[in-house]
Amino acid sequence: MSDRPDPAELPGILPIFPLTAVLLLPRGRLPLNIFEPRYLAMTRDALGGERLIGLVQPNEPAAGGPGIDDRMNPPVYPVGCAGRITQFSETDDGRYLLTLTGVCRFRIREELPLLSGYRRVVPDWRPFAHDRDTPGDPEFDRERLIRGLKGFFAGRQISADWEAIEKAPGEHLVISLAMACPFAPSEKQALLEAADPDERAKLLTTLVEMAALKPTSEETGGTRH
């Protein structure tokens, strides 16, 4: 079964999962560890339906790095990305281990009443219909991105498989780095809302170069959940 549903299959109501400094992009893959009762209920309901969950960021994230905001229902950014549950397992202690594969971004039209404690929205898929198109490699200065990335990683003592990075297809490289790099929540959101893969690649290059010049103590983001 394809991870990218026909437009007619995209639902009119979507559960949302707010996570600070965590990014999901179309065709990206995000592992999640689900343990909170309301999100266990959300996952069960998603598995019984379209298997889609909308990942969003709180737009007033709590301090302390990435993860679930410590407030029950914080305000969220108006744009998120829906992911299809493509891997699922249950642990002996009742947690769910998921992989979401990004399908399409959406804009929140309205938020609905809670269901079993979790949040739901009416998504507008139309602004991002092109997310479901067959992608081509983004146009960007690959050597410049990798040069900036080496400085960024060196300053933070992050190890990387540079051979794999240099050989990775352009779109896969941009998606993987955008999701994995420890950028601030507002920067993650800017990467999500980039108009197209070319713009996202150029923004990613700029963020990497800026971060390479910035002491780690100045960063407000964290590693991916």
Coordinates of C-alpha atoms in Angstrom, one line a residue:
M1 CA 0.0 0.0 0.0
S2 CA 1.3 3.5 -0.9
D3 CA 2.2 5.8 1.9
R4 CA 0.7 8.7 -0.1
P5 CA -3.1 8.4 -0.3
D6 CA -5.2 9.7 -3.2
P7 CA -6.5 13.3 -2.4
A8 CA -10.0 11.8 -1.9
E9 CA -8.7 9.8 1.0
L10 CA -7.4 12.7 3.0
P11 CA -9.8 13.1 6.0
G12 CA -11.9 16.0 6.9
I13 CA -11.0 15.6 10.6
L14 CA -7.5 14.9 11.8
P15 CA -6.1 14.1 15.2
I16 CA -3.1 16.3 16.1
F17 CA 0.0 15.5 18.2
P18 CA 1.7 18.6 19.5
L19 CA 5.5 18.2 19.9
T20 CA 8.0 20.9 20.5
A21 CA 11.1 21.1 18.2
V22 CA 10.0 18.0 16.3
L23 CA 9.5 18.2 12.6
L24 CA 7.8 15.9 10.1
L25 CA 8.0 16.6 6.4
P26 CA 6.3 14.9 3.5
R27 CA 8.1 11.7 2.7
G28 CA 10.1 11.9 5.9
R29 CA 10.0 9.1 8.5
L30 CA 9.6 9.9 12.2
P31 CA 9.8 7.3 15.1
L32 CA 7.5 8.0 18.0
N33 CA 7.2 6.5 21.5
I34 CA 3.5 6.9 22.7
F35 CA 2.8 6.4 26.4
E36 CA 0.4 9.1 27.5
P37 CA -3.2 7.8 27.9
R38 CA -4.8 10.4 25.6
Y39 CA -2.3 9.7 22.8
L40 CA -2.6 5.9 23.3
A41 CA -6.3 6.5 22.6
M42 CA -5.5 8.7 19.6
T43 CA -3.2 6.0 18.2
R44 CA -5.9 3.3 18.6
D45 CA -8.5 5.5 16.8
A46 CA -6.0 6.3 14.0
L47 CA -5.2 2.7 13.5
G48 CA -8.9 2.0 13.2
G49 CA -9.4 4.7 10.6
E50 CA -7.2 6.4 8.0
R51 CA -4.0 5.8 10.1
L52 CA -3.2 9.5 9.8
I53 CA -1.9 11.7 12.6
G54 CA -1.1 15.4 12.3
L55 CA 2.2 16.5 13.8
V56 CA 2.2 20.1 15.0
Q57 CA 4.3 22.3 17.2
P58 CA 3.2 24.5 20.1
N59 CA 3.8 28.1 19.1
E60 CA 4.6 29.0 22.7
P61 CA 6.8 26.0 23.5
A62 CA 7.6 25.3 27.1
A63 CA 11.3 25.6 28.2
G64 CA 13.3 22.4 28.4
G65 CA 13.9 21.2 24.9
P66 CA 11.9 18.9 22.6
G67 CA 9.0 16.7 23.4
I68 CA 5.4 17.0 24.6
D69 CA 4.6 20.4 26.0
D70 CA 3.9 20.3 29.7
R71 CA 0.7 22.3 29.4
M72 CA -2.4 20.2 28.5
N73 CA -3.4 22.0 25.3
P74 CA -1.0 24.7 24.3
P75 CA -1.7 26.9 21.3
V76 CA -0.2 25.5 18.2
Y77 CA 1.2 26.8 14.9
P78 CA -1.4 26.9 12.1
V79 CA 0.5 24.6 9.8
G80 CA 1.4 20.9 10.5
C81 CA 2.1 17.8 8.5
A82 CA 0.0 14.6 8.5
G83 CA 1.9 11.3 8.8
R84 CA 0.6 7.8 8.0
I85 CA 1.4 5.1 10.6
T86 CA 3.6 2.8 8.5
Q87 CA 5.1 0.8 11.4
F88 CA 3.5 -0.1 14.7
S89 CA 4.3 -2.3 17.7
E90 CA 3.2 -2.5 21.3
T91 CA 5.6 -3.0 24.2
D92 CA 5.0 -5.2 27.3
D93 CA 4.3 -2.1 29.4
G94 CA 1.6 -0.8 27.1
R95 CA 3.5 1.8 25.1
Y96 CA 3.1 2.1 21.3
L97 CA 6.2 2.4 19.1
L98 CA 5.2 4.1 15.8
T99 CA 6.8 5.3 12.6
L100 CA 5.0 8.1 10.9
T101 CA 5.7 8.7 7.2
G102 CA 4.9 12.2 6.1
V103 CA 2.1 12.5 3.6
C104 CA 0.9 16.1 3.2
R105 CA 1.0 19.4 5.1
F106 CA -2.2 21.1 6.2
R107 CA -3.4 24.4 7.6
I108 CA -5.7 24.2 10.6
R109 CA -9.2 25.6 9.7
E110 CA -10.7 25.1 13.1
E111 CA -10.1 23.0 16.2
L112 CA -12.9 20.6 17.4
P113 CA -13.8 19.5 20.9
L114 CA -11.5 16.9 22.6
L115 CA -12.1 13.2 21.9
S116 CA -10.9 10.8 24.6
G117 CA -8.6 13.7 25.8
Y118 CA -6.8 14.2 22.4
R119 CA -7.1 17.1 20.1
R120 CA -8.7 17.1 16.6
V121 CA -8.8 19.7 13.8
V122 CA -10.5 20.4 10.5
P123 CA -7.5 20.5 8.1
D124 CA -7.3 22.5 4.9
W125 CA -5.2 20.4 2.5
R126 CA -5.5 22.6 -0.5
P127 CA -2.6 25.0 0.1
F128 CA -0.2 22.0 0.1
A129 CA -1.7 19.8 -2.6
H130 CA 1.6 19.7 -4.4
D131 CA 3.1 17.7 -1.5
R132 CA 1.6 14.6 -3.1
D133 CA 3.2 15.2 -6.5
T134 CA 6.1 13.0 -7.6
P135 CA 9.2 14.9 -6.3
G136 CA 12.3 15.9 -8.1
D137 CA 15.6 16.7 -6.5
P138 CA 15.7 20.2 -5.1
E139 CA 18.1 22.7 -6.7
F140 CA 20.7 23.9 -4.2
D141 CA 24.4 24.2 -3.6
R142 CA 25.1 20.8 -2.2
E143 CA 28.8 21.4 -1.5
R144 CA 27.9 24.6 0.4
L145 CA 25.4 22.7 2.5
I146 CA 27.8 20.0 3.4
R147 CA 30.6 22.4 4.1
G148 CA 28.4 24.3 6.6
L149 CA 27.1 21.0 8.0
K150 CA 30.7 19.9 8.8
G151 CA 31.3 23.1 10.8
F152 CA 27.9 22.8 12.5
F153 CA 28.6 19.2 13.6
A154 CA 32.2 19.8 14.5
G155 CA 31.2 22.6 16.9
R156 CA 28.7 20.2 18.7
Q157 CA 30.8 17.1 18.5
I158 CA 28.2 15.3 16.4
S159 CA 29.5 12.4 14.4
A160 CA 28.2 11.7 10.9
D161 CA 28.6 9.2 8.1
W162 CA 30.0 11.8 5.6
E163 CA 30.2 9.2 2.8
A164 CA 26.5 8.4 3.1
I165 CA 25.6 12.1 3.3
E166 CA 27.6 12.9 0.2
K167 CA 25.9 10.1 -1.8
A168 CA 22.4 10.6 -0.5
P169 CA 19.8 11.8 -3.1
G170 CA 19.1 15.5 -2.7
E171 CA 15.6 15.4 -1.5
H172 CA 16.3 12.6 1.0
L173 CA 19.3 14.6 2.3
V174 CA 17.3 17.8 2.8
I175 CA 14.4 16.0 4.5
S176 CA 16.7 14.0 6.8
L177 CA 18.8 17.0 7.9
A178 CA 15.8 19.3 8.3
M179 CA 14.2 16.8 10.6
A180 CA 17.3 15.7 12.5
C181 CA 19.3 18.9 13.1
P182 CA 18.8 20.5 16.5
F183 CA 17.2 23.8 15.3
A184 CA 15.0 26.0 17.4
P185 CA 11.2 25.4 17.1
S186 CA 10.7 28.6 15.0
E187 CA 13.4 27.4 12.6
K188 CA 11.8 24.0 12.4
Q189 CA 8.5 25.6 11.6
A190 CA 10.1 27.8 8.9
L191 CA 11.5 24.6 7.3
L192 CA 8.0 23.0 7.4
E193 CA 6.3 26.0 5.8
A194 CA 8.9 26.5 3.0
A195 CA 7.0 26.9 -0.3
D196 CA 8.8 24.0 -2.1
P197 CA 11.8 21.7 -1.8
D198 CA 14.1 24.3 -3.5
E199 CA 13.2 26.9 -0.9
R200 CA 13.6 24.4 2.0
A201 CA 17.0 23.4 0.8
K202 CA 18.2 27.0 0.6
L203 CA 16.7 27.8 4.0
L204 CA 18.4 24.7 5.5
T205 CA 21.7 25.8 4.1
T206 CA 21.3 29.2 5.7
L207 CA 20.3 27.8 9.1
V208 CA 23.2 25.4 9.1
E209 CA 25.7 28.2 8.3
M210 CA 24.2 30.4 11.0
A211 CA 24.2 27.7 13.6
A212 CA 27.8 26.8 12.8
L213 CA 28.8 30.4 13.9
K214 CA 26.6 30.4 17.0
P215 CA 27.8 29.0 20.4
T216 CA 25.7 26.0 21.5
S217 CA 24.5 27.8 24.6
E218 CA 22.6 30.2 22.4
E219 CA 20.5 27.5 20.8
T220 CA 16.9 27.1 22.0
G221 CA 16.1 23.9 20.2
G222 CA 17.1 20.4 21.0
T223 CA 17.6 17.0 19.4
R224 CA 14.7 15.3 17.8
H225 CA 12.2 13.4 20.1

